[in-house]
XYZ file of C-alpha atoms in Angstrom:
655
model
C -55.006 -14.893 6.986
C -51.335 -13.821 5.013
C -51.043 -11.773 2.313
C -54.878 -11.159 1.026
C -55.923 -11.011 4.180
C -56.954 -7.264 4.383
C -58.170 -6.322 0.857
C -57.482 -2.301 0.875
C -59.864 -0.040 -0.348
C -59.499 2.881 -2.616
C -59.189 5.145 0.040
C -56.972 3.458 2.238
C -54.726 1.877 -0.954
C -54.363 6.279 -1.723
C -53.466 7.227 1.786
C -50.869 4.255 2.008
C -49.137 5.244 -1.414
C -48.815 8.680 0.382
C -47.252 7.598 2.880
C -44.938 5.612 0.592
C -44.036 8.815 -1.364
C -43.719 10.666 2.134
C -41.218 7.807 3.202
C -39.136 7.986 -0.431
C -38.765 11.538 0.186
C -37.630 11.347 3.533
C -39.916 13.024 4.981
C -39.950 10.405 8.221
C -42.244 11.842 10.658
C -45.141 13.142 8.328
C -45.214 8.686 6.769
C -44.807 7.581 10.491
C -48.290 9.624 11.148
C -49.789 8.436 7.784
C -49.059 5.041 8.284
C -50.753 5.460 12.098
C -53.431 7.044 10.044
C -54.097 4.166 8.127
C -54.408 1.687 10.626
C -56.890 3.900 12.663
C -58.982 2.938 9.993
C -57.831 -0.984 9.590
C -55.934 -2.268 12.569
C -54.467 -5.775 10.156
C -52.860 -3.601 8.093
C -49.964 -5.887 7.751
C -48.382 -3.779 4.817
C -48.950 -0.726 6.755
C -47.816 -2.035 10.159
C -44.796 -3.448 8.472
C -43.922 -0.023 6.268
C -44.515 1.550 9.910
C -42.052 -0.992 11.703
C -39.275 -0.752 9.628
C -39.395 3.230 9.579
C -39.569 3.017 13.100
C -36.029 0.762 13.278
C -34.593 3.462 11.127
C -36.105 6.214 13.397
C -34.752 4.273 16.112
C -37.887 3.683 17.854
C -37.115 0.031 18.287
C -39.416 -0.993 21.113
C -42.556 0.480 18.581
C -40.756 -1.310 15.692
C -40.343 -4.700 17.716
C -44.020 -4.429 18.620
C -45.563 -3.023 14.423
C -44.111 -6.185 12.963
C -44.424 -8.611 15.180
C -48.533 -8.178 14.635
C -46.968 -7.885 10.412
C -45.574 -11.676 10.379
C -48.730 -13.332 12.131
C -50.791 -11.403 10.218
C -48.878 -12.370 7.001
C -46.129 -15.646 8.057
C -45.585 -16.106 3.823
C -43.734 -12.486 3.720
C -39.900 -13.290 3.698
C -39.428 -9.310 4.183
C -41.363 -9.185 7.070
C -39.649 -11.424 8.924
C -36.394 -10.040 7.766
C -37.541 -6.229 9.108
C -38.723 -8.467 12.319
C -35.317 -9.812 13.091
C -33.987 -6.422 12.478
C -35.547 -4.876 15.146
C -35.428 -7.830 17.832
C -31.353 -7.766 16.697
C -31.356 -4.126 17.913
C -32.541 -4.169 20.935
C -30.548 -7.069 21.742
C -32.541 -10.276 20.960
C -30.310 -11.916 19.084
C -31.648 -15.017 19.708
C -35.561 -14.088 18.906
C -34.219 -12.361 15.737
C -32.419 -15.490 14.708
C -35.927 -17.276 14.526
C -37.488 -14.601 13.008
C -34.562 -14.575 9.801
C -35.272 -18.513 10.088
C -39.347 -17.746 9.652
C -38.223 -15.943 6.501
C -36.379 -18.824 5.227
C -39.052 -20.748 5.583
C -41.254 -18.592 4.432
C -38.959 -18.308 1.048
C -36.067 -20.593 1.020
C -34.279 -18.407 -1.377
C -34.603 -15.347 0.225
C -30.532 -14.487 0.074
C -31.302 -11.247 2.451
C -32.074 -13.633 5.397
C -28.912 -15.812 5.388
C -26.998 -12.463 5.022
C -28.399 -11.396 8.264
C -27.871 -14.660 9.927
C -24.086 -14.733 8.974
C -23.940 -11.365 10.019
C -25.444 -12.005 13.293
C -23.369 -15.545 13.788
C -20.361 -13.079 12.665
C -20.932 -10.753 15.698
C -20.825 -13.337 18.143
C -17.298 -14.913 16.473
C -18.993 -18.266 15.097
C -17.216 -18.189 12.447
C -18.262 -21.715 10.695
C -21.651 -20.969 10.657
C -21.074 -17.384 9.274
C -19.223 -18.439 6.471
C -21.621 -21.454 5.631
C -24.564 -18.916 6.221
C -22.929 -16.092 3.590
C -22.461 -19.005 0.860
C -25.742 -19.613 1.096
C -26.575 -16.278 0.573
C -24.492 -16.265 -2.473
C -25.528 -19.618 -3.862
C -29.440 -17.846 -3.434
C -28.698 -14.180 -4.477
C -25.520 -14.189 -6.712
C -27.066 -10.975 -8.410
C -28.031 -8.992 -4.809
C -25.084 -6.164 -3.674
C -26.247 -7.092 -0.286
C -24.906 -10.697 0.073
C -20.909 -10.112 -1.557
C -20.748 -6.526 0.205
C -22.040 -8.696 3.928
C -19.340 -11.645 2.404
C -16.753 -9.161 1.317
C -16.766 -7.178 4.999
C -17.033 -10.944 6.433
C -13.592 -12.084 5.330
C -11.783 -8.560 5.556
C -13.019 -9.302 9.897
C -11.525 -12.444 9.116
C -8.237 -11.706 7.729
C -8.770 -13.234 4.276
C -7.812 -10.400 2.073
C -8.373 -11.765 -1.610
C -12.133 -13.426 -1.031
C -12.674 -10.112 0.981
C -11.515 -8.272 -2.093
C -13.284 -9.929 -4.658
C -16.712 -10.157 -3.092
C -16.296 -5.899 -2.837
C -15.396 -5.736 -5.843
C -18.909 -7.583 -7.086
C -20.565 -5.490 -4.801
C -19.532 -2.362 -6.586
C -19.874 -4.168 -10.084
C -23.804 -5.121 -9.024
C -24.830 -1.563 -8.643
C -24.433 -1.339 -4.393
C -24.735 1.754 -3.290
C -22.540 1.292 0.266
C -21.024 4.339 2.283
C -18.158 2.498 3.388
C -17.445 -0.181 0.032
C -14.550 2.291 -1.090
C -12.626 2.441 2.026
C -12.760 -1.340 2.812
C -11.670 -1.671 -0.606
C -8.404 0.771 0.014
C -7.815 -1.025 3.100
C -7.899 -4.601 0.877
C -5.666 -2.856 -1.873
C -2.657 -1.376 0.845
C -2.671 -4.563 2.506
C -2.269 -6.289 -0.678
C 1.066 -3.392 -1.551
C -1.249 -2.136 -4.462
C -0.783 1.575 -3.028
C -1.883 3.384 -6.100
C -5.053 1.269 -6.608
C -5.416 1.854 -2.788
C -5.314 5.878 -3.438
C -7.924 5.514 -6.509
C -10.801 3.581 -4.454
C -9.602 6.302 -2.047
C -11.156 9.133 -4.277
C -14.088 7.018 -4.773
C -15.019 7.282 -0.919
C -13.987 11.271 -1.186
C -16.755 11.762 -3.384
C -19.069 9.837 -0.332
C -17.369 11.509 2.327
C -14.757 13.883 1.645
C -13.685 14.725 5.667
C -13.431 10.825 6.796
C -10.319 10.789 9.021
C -9.996 6.890 8.733
C -9.724 7.912 4.817
C -6.795 10.116 5.211
C -4.732 7.519 7.332
C -5.193 5.458 5.287
C -3.812 7.841 2.180
C -1.022 8.955 4.430
C -0.043 4.732 4.980
C -0.414 4.123 1.534
C 2.112 7.651 -0.363
C 4.586 6.554 2.822
C 4.948 2.971 0.793
C 5.047 5.109 -2.034
C 8.159 7.207 -0.794
C 5.971 10.406 -0.859
C 6.321 11.683 2.498
C 5.156 15.341 1.877
C 1.815 14.047 0.670
C 1.331 11.759 3.439
C 2.356 14.239 6.030
C -0.855 16.405 4.657
C -3.288 13.622 4.951
C -1.931 12.894 7.909
C -2.790 16.105 9.306
C -5.936 16.727 7.926
C -7.171 13.059 9.543
C -6.037 15.194 12.675
C -7.605 18.384 11.602
C -10.832 16.371 11.319
C -10.487 14.261 14.519
C -7.518 16.294 16.924
C -7.321 12.563 18.674
C -7.272 10.050 16.025
C -5.077 7.796 17.121
C -4.189 6.163 14.047
C -3.409 9.267 12.415
C -0.936 9.770 15.776
C 0.928 6.954 15.150
C 1.533 7.380 11.114
C 2.616 10.855 11.728
C 5.643 9.085 14.093
C 5.950 6.323 11.397
C 6.516 9.506 8.691
C 8.697 11.050 11.068
C 11.137 8.309 11.812
C 10.700 7.530 7.860
C 12.591 11.660 7.987
C 14.799 10.440 10.404
C 13.239 12.930 12.932
C 13.495 10.543 15.811
C 12.790 13.204 18.180
C 8.873 14.274 16.437
C 8.600 10.378 15.944
C 9.381 9.625 19.527
C 6.730 12.746 20.646
C 3.890 11.405 18.379
C 4.183 8.405 18.820
C 3.729 8.914 23.189
C 1.172 11.440 22.372
C -0.495 8.055 21.096
C 0.354 6.290 23.584
C -1.265 8.743 26.348
C -4.612 8.400 24.369
C -5.476 5.109 24.839
C -1.887 2.604 25.722
C -1.949 2.160 21.530
C 0.071 -1.133 20.407
C 1.161 0.326 17.641
C 2.576 3.351 19.014
C 4.468 0.925 21.438
C 5.503 -0.465 18.173
C 6.305 2.552 16.462
C 8.489 3.904 19.811
C 10.330 0.359 19.824
C 11.661 1.256 16.508
C 12.840 4.321 17.634
C 14.417 2.999 20.789
C 16.714 0.643 18.411
C 17.227 2.938 15.957
C 18.981 4.331 18.761
C 20.179 1.602 20.061
C 18.095 1.484 22.996
C 17.239 -2.191 22.205
C 16.337 -3.137 25.908
C 13.387 -0.445 26.211
C 12.967 -1.413 21.985
C 12.311 -4.906 23.654
C 9.811 -3.561 26.593
C 8.240 -1.521 24.092
C 7.646 -4.431 21.598
C 6.177 -6.938 24.029
C 3.438 -4.135 25.443
C 2.685 -4.783 21.214
C 0.181 -7.489 22.034
C 1.128 -11.008 21.300
C 3.425 -11.692 18.596
C 1.156 -14.546 17.312
C -0.786 -11.628 16.525
C 1.371 -8.506 15.570
C 0.625 -7.076 11.888
C 3.615 -8.067 9.736
C 5.411 -4.544 10.370
C 5.551 -5.525 13.855
C 6.344 -9.155 13.271
C 9.301 -7.877 10.948
C 10.581 -5.333 13.736
C 10.420 -7.888 16.308
C 12.876 -9.791 14.531
C 15.051 -7.518 14.379
C 14.923 -6.596 18.145
C 15.205 -10.703 18.441
C 18.291 -10.565 16.016
C 19.849 -8.174 18.120
C 20.043 -9.965 21.714
C 21.409 -13.490 19.300
C 18.297 -14.893 19.623
C 17.552 -15.816 15.729
C 16.208 -19.267 15.944
C 13.787 -17.388 17.933
C 13.080 -14.997 15.126
C 13.129 -17.532 13.378
C 10.543 -19.614 15.382
C 7.500 -16.080 14.817
C 7.960 -16.275 11.260
C 8.028 -19.897 10.730
C 4.855 -20.123 13.049
C 3.197 -16.624 10.973
C 3.612 -18.235 7.996
C 1.700 -21.585 9.372
C -0.433 -20.292 11.074
C -1.625 -16.906 9.929
C -3.630 -16.009 6.360
C -1.532 -12.659 5.954
C -2.352 -10.699 2.328
C 0.068 -12.172 -0.869
C 2.523 -8.825 0.189
C 2.486 -9.674 3.580
C 3.688 -13.195 3.300
C 6.161 -12.114 0.772
C 7.727 -10.330 3.253
C 8.160 -12.964 5.954
C 9.585 -14.947 3.379
C 12.498 -12.544 2.651
C 12.536 -12.081 6.457
C 13.069 -16.055 6.871
C 15.527 -15.801 4.328
C 17.889 -13.046 5.880
C 17.396 -14.625 8.651
C 18.678 -18.424 7.704
C 20.915 -16.388 5.496
C 22.651 -15.030 9.026
C 22.545 -17.890 10.749
C 24.898 -19.723 7.797
C 21.705 -21.964 6.556
C 21.686 -20.986 2.907
C 19.582 -23.716 1.110
C 16.685 -22.648 3.397
C 17.831 -19.087 3.125
C 17.708 -19.441 -0.675
C 14.252 -21.478 -0.588
C 12.483 -18.432 0.880
C 13.962 -15.863 -1.360
C 12.313 -17.989 -3.905
C 8.654 -18.599 -2.316
C 9.106 -15.110 -2.004
C 9.780 -14.239 -5.742
C 6.605 -16.840 -6.540
C 4.222 -14.747 -4.368
C 5.131 -11.124 -6.471
C 3.760 -10.617 -9.866
C 5.538 -12.251 -12.807
C 6.486 -10.925 -15.423
C 7.283 -12.797 -18.354
C 8.966 -9.588 -20.509
C 12.255 -7.079 -19.424
C 10.734 -3.627 -21.106
C 13.273 -3.129 -23.811
C 15.202 -0.416 -24.465
C 16.421 -0.735 -27.719
C 13.877 2.272 -29.399
C 14.849 4.499 -27.043
C 19.025 4.005 -27.923
C 18.551 4.555 -31.614
C 16.616 7.602 -30.878
C 19.061 9.625 -29.183
C 22.034 9.263 -31.519
C 25.056 11.297 -31.707
C 23.419 13.563 -34.722
C 19.974 14.185 -33.233
C 21.377 14.621 -29.771
C 22.952 17.567 -31.960
C 19.580 18.730 -33.619
C 16.971 18.408 -30.117
C 16.420 21.860 -28.275
C 17.409 22.106 -25.091
C 15.457 23.694 -21.293
C 17.008 27.253 -21.033
C 14.567 27.562 -18.216
C 16.126 25.500 -15.417
C 17.128 27.396 -12.435
C 19.072 24.021 -11.475
C 20.292 21.169 -12.675
C 20.214 17.954 -10.930
C 22.378 14.830 -10.306
C 20.712 11.395 -11.187
C 21.702 8.848 -9.355
C 21.544 5.772 -11.659
C 21.304 2.131 -10.327
C 19.169 -1.367 -10.979
C 16.833 -1.477 -7.856
C 18.645 -2.504 -4.805
C 20.593 -2.265 -1.230
C 23.927 -0.789 -2.808
C 21.584 2.592 -4.885
C 19.216 2.799 -1.952
C 22.845 2.696 0.180
C 24.015 5.550 -1.668
C 21.008 7.722 -2.196
C 20.516 7.738 2.108
C 24.127 8.235 2.044
C 24.278 11.450 0.004
C 20.752 12.780 1.414
C 21.985 12.866 4.474
C 23.963 15.820 4.164
C 23.730 19.324 5.148
C 23.953 20.861 1.327
C 22.110 17.767 -0.519
C 17.877 17.252 -0.977
C 16.846 14.034 -2.602
C 13.799 14.203 -4.610
C 10.186 13.373 -3.020
C 9.892 11.643 -6.108
C 6.235 12.538 -6.222
C 6.962 13.276 -10.505
C 9.413 10.735 -11.702
C 11.159 10.987 -15.332
C 9.176 8.101 -16.651
C 5.604 10.951 -15.908
C 6.915 13.562 -17.141
C 8.143 11.704 -20.787
C 4.592 9.689 -21.499
C 2.866 12.771 -20.945
C 4.763 15.160 -23.584
C 2.127 13.797 -26.492
C -1.026 16.169 -24.759
C 1.732 18.724 -22.950
C 2.849 19.264 -26.372
C -0.140 18.191 -28.722
C 1.556 15.953 -30.881
C 0.445 12.965 -32.443
C 4.364 11.408 -31.502
C 4.239 9.067 -28.589
C 7.993 9.507 -26.471
C 10.842 10.182 -27.194
C 9.732 11.197 -31.591
C 7.371 13.859 -29.682
C 10.777 15.627 -28.345
C 11.570 16.597 -32.110
C 8.532 19.007 -31.308
C 10.002 20.478 -28.323
C 10.655 23.734 -28.275
C 13.296 25.488 -25.550
C 10.595 27.136 -23.243
C 8.301 24.200 -23.362
C 11.305 21.689 -22.545
C 12.029 25.006 -20.004
C 8.476 24.723 -18.317
C 9.102 21.328 -17.489
C 11.950 21.388 -15.989
C 10.497 23.843 -13.443
C 7.807 21.371 -13.226
C 9.821 18.525 -12.278
C 11.900 20.539 -10.109
C 9.150 22.103 -8.069
C 7.587 19.083 -8.098
C 9.833 16.359 -6.514
C 12.312 19.493 -4.432
C 10.858 21.465 -1.578
C 13.328 22.624 -0.162
C 16.589 24.838 -1.266
C 20.209 22.470 -1.398
C 23.291 23.255 -3.406
C 22.893 19.824 -4.351
C 19.439 18.139 -5.470
C 19.286 14.067 -6.081
C 17.045 11.817 -8.029
C 17.626 8.218 -7.273
C 14.513 7.019 -9.062
C 15.051 3.083 -10.382
C 14.141 3.484 -14.033
C 16.018 6.840 -14.753
C 18.649 5.103 -16.715
C 15.845 4.710 -19.830
C 14.908 8.273 -19.600
C 18.474 10.001 -18.984
C 18.640 11.906 -22.992
C 15.274 13.631 -21.692
C 16.574 14.266 -19.085
C 20.096 15.852 -20.316
C 17.433 17.963 -23.037
C 15.302 19.039 -19.465
C 18.807 20.472 -17.725
C 21.781 20.678 -19.992
C 24.073 20.972 -16.266
C 23.090 17.996 -15.172
C 25.685 15.519 -13.961
C 25.026 11.581 -13.502
C 26.507 8.946 -10.308
C 25.800 5.338 -11.724
C 26.072 2.668 -9.172
C 28.565 -0.070 -10.582
C 28.563 -3.985 -8.848
C 30.100 -6.816 -9.135
C 26.943 -8.843 -11.576
C 26.501 -11.833 -9.607
C 26.163 -10.199 -6.634
C 23.948 -7.952 -8.250
C 21.539 -10.490 -9.201
C 21.603 -12.072 -6.041
C 20.791 -8.660 -4.711
C 18.339 -8.369 -7.061
C 16.350 -11.559 -5.900
C 16.263 -11.392 -2.795
C 15.724 -7.698 -2.544
C 12.498 -6.785 -1.360
C 10.937 -4.280 -3.975
C 7.637 -3.128 -2.471
C 7.533 0.357 -4.367
C 8.892 -0.431 -7.542
C 7.504 -3.713 -7.479
C 9.429 -4.176 -11.173
C 12.173 -6.271 -10.477
C 11.771 -9.899 -12.448
C 11.753 -12.188 -10.288
C 13.748 -15.056 -12.072
C 17.231 -15.337 -12.464
C 17.327 -15.804 -16.015
C 14.864 -12.550 -16.156
C 17.089 -10.625 -14.072
C 20.086 -11.234 -16.463
C 18.589 -10.059 -18.973
C 17.904 -6.868 -17.007
C 21.378 -6.495 -15.786
C 22.374 -7.214 -19.885
C 20.270 -4.066 -20.726
C 20.664 -1.632 -17.320
C 24.436 -1.673 -18.478
C 23.977 -1.271 -22.498
C 21.853 1.880 -22.075
C 24.622 3.432 -19.919
C 27.127 1.888 -22.104
C 25.303 3.680 -24.646
C 25.262 7.338 -22.697
C 29.182 6.997 -21.962
C 30.368 6.674 -25.326
C 28.127 9.672 -26.454
C 29.262 11.839 -23.710
C 26.311 14.185 -23.772
C 27.122 14.174 -20.253
C 29.491 14.225 -16.986
C 29.443 10.845 -15.514
C 30.974 9.494 -12.899
C 30.998 5.278 -12.700
C 30.864 4.139 -9.350
C 32.263 0.938 -8.250
C 30.804 -0.935 -4.988
C 32.995 -3.011 -4.020
C 35.757 -0.241 -3.970
C 33.422 2.184 -2.013
C 33.472 -1.116 0.782
C 37.008 -1.437 0.234
C 37.802 2.669 1.017
C 34.647 4.483 2.372
C 36.287 7.655 2.687
C 37.986 7.816 -0.420
C 35.048 6.836 -2.970
C 32.649 9.075 -0.508
C 35.046 12.494 -1.323
C 35.593 11.143 -4.445
C 31.463 11.509 -5.641
C 30.919 14.577 -3.375
C 34.044 16.120 -5.322
C 32.335 15.188 -8.745
C 28.976 17.067 -7.718
C 30.604 19.523 -6.028
C 30.613 19.697 -2.616
C 32.488 18.961 0.628
C 32.818 16.623 2.761
C 30.725 16.104 5.815
C 31.028 14.059 8.951
C 27.087 13.242 9.098
C 27.570 10.625 6.495
C 30.171 8.500 7.760
C 28.094 8.639 11.183
C 25.412 7.074 9.600
C 27.172 4.543 8.033
C 28.227 3.073 11.429
C 24.678 3.232 12.988
C 23.721 0.080 13.941
C 21.340 -2.412 13.071
C 20.034 -6.037 13.635
C 22.654 -7.101 11.713
C 25.907 -4.824 12.344
C 26.155 -0.837 10.852
C 25.862 -0.279 7.526
C 29.425 -0.569 6.507
C 29.706 -3.973 7.806
C 26.114 -4.455 5.878
C 28.254 -3.373 2.478
C 31.101 -5.118 3.381
C 29.015 -8.213 3.597
C 26.853 -7.980 0.285
C 30.975 -8.537 -1.662
C 30.931 -11.962 -2.923
C 27.958 -12.599 -1.220
C 26.812 -14.828 -4.360
C 30.100 -16.992 -4.035
C 27.904 -18.921 -1.125
C 24.744 -18.819 -2.705
C 26.392 -20.244 -6.611
C 24.978 -23.691 -5.956
C 21.678 -22.387 -6.317
C 21.554 -19.843 -8.278
C 22.219 -22.056 -11.849
C 19.812 -20.387 -13.549
C 21.477 -17.368 -13.610
C 23.031 -15.943 -16.738
C 26.720 -15.172 -15.517
C 27.224 -12.909 -18.570
C 26.539 -8.863 -17.857
C 29.964 -6.505 -17.237
C 31.012 -5.579 -13.812
C 32.235 -2.434 -15.645
C 35.184 -0.506 -14.177
C 35.484 3.029 -12.710
C 35.392 5.646 -15.451
C 34.864 9.428 -15.656
C 33.438 11.483 -18.779
C 33.825 14.743 -19.223
């Protein structure tokens, strides 16, 4: 009995080896026949029985697989791998209890056999016996830390139970150990996207495309990541590819609705969401349609749709936050606070999701004038941000772009248009002016596919020089700068308008470079009262620009740096600049808008004021903007870390 019960003759051994070689080459039917030929001469050959049973399992002949593996396990009770194969076969025919028994027999044969622990964990997870599953996977990890399948299945389990960080670590270990799993990079992309690490998600999707280049699910995840990065054109293309490969892909339709919504195409959003609802009554589509109705002021319809998006306790983060908006619109702010408080206490959201919930709770408590609790949640949100100990300095760039060097540097002569660069610290003010100007029919706002920062740091390779930016600009010829200028315009502006607006938050650091690319450019600087700006930065969720400092001292340093950079360019007078005072805007919005539009040479359009009056949970945009003025006064007791010394600046125009 056991593995030595049936000694192989040289002839049988050669025939068995031939069968294995055929199996390895993928010649499955030929391999099956050769295994059978061996068994015709030696019916009790447990090796042939085991290999044949595993092959039949792969071919889908599960009944025959169970038969042959049962015989093999009786003949070789000390072989853990044979019991494991039997367990897989039994699981495939729905015999879960017998499958568990086979996995336990494998562990009786070898108590350190990690694959058996993994298989037990998978069965327990399938039947939602989560504690047993967790223990089985942990035993597997302890028994086989170098076995990729252990980490892969553990990662899938953590992913299915909402434990984002452990799932990410386990799946990365599976890849590190050389595991080849068809969906591992797709799973990693999902997890990175959940964490808000959208660039990492896109990188994993590139790896996945090497394995499955036409996977609709991958295109949907790619579209979602690009949306979060503000790259709506590329997101739309990814979404269209998903629908091309699978026309009835509901998540793709939901994402298409999201893209339409973000582009203010509410009719297109409504159509896409409704199509998804018609296919399978998608909760995500109901949530999206709820957002459309809310934007159009149809609060009752919005509430009806959000109630069809499932149990509020099970909402994804975006739907939960939307629900709080609707509750606030209906004067049920207390209920909104309870919903998010419950979520933070009972759901294991990823860090990015918890951060968003804390920011929103801060807003809700601020709305209720409970400023102590509001600031507490803003602080908790900032503690979940990736901390930056140092704020990058622009001193080197400012010293490079002095008056003498600006006179010597070449300018592009190939740009057909000159953008208006809207510069300011990331926060409500910059977003507001970018959104308002983008509503004007003569304005195109940059898609931000190629930021100035990225273009600047590509100079060494483009110019074939060892010098980094900004020193590399001394080597640039007019034609090269013209080519870069055209590349910037073609990448970021897909429609022709009389005015092109670029509002990347890092543009202030690259205005010298921009002035060489676009000699006719203009700059609009958003100026805000320093303490209000600091509070806005502290309480501003910034998933795309993740470089906002998370403490008041760093914020103060960042404001000083930004102010010094803009003062430098005001002094040099290399290009027309308009400093736009935010406080004056909220006091006299029409006059301020007229002034900005005059500066960029277009006429006023009523669309801008209509957008200012669009309703939201906390009122229209103009009311929200006015609420930002002097907002820091109510938080002064909690802002003791803030060094209140940046200059707010005055309105000024430099020609």
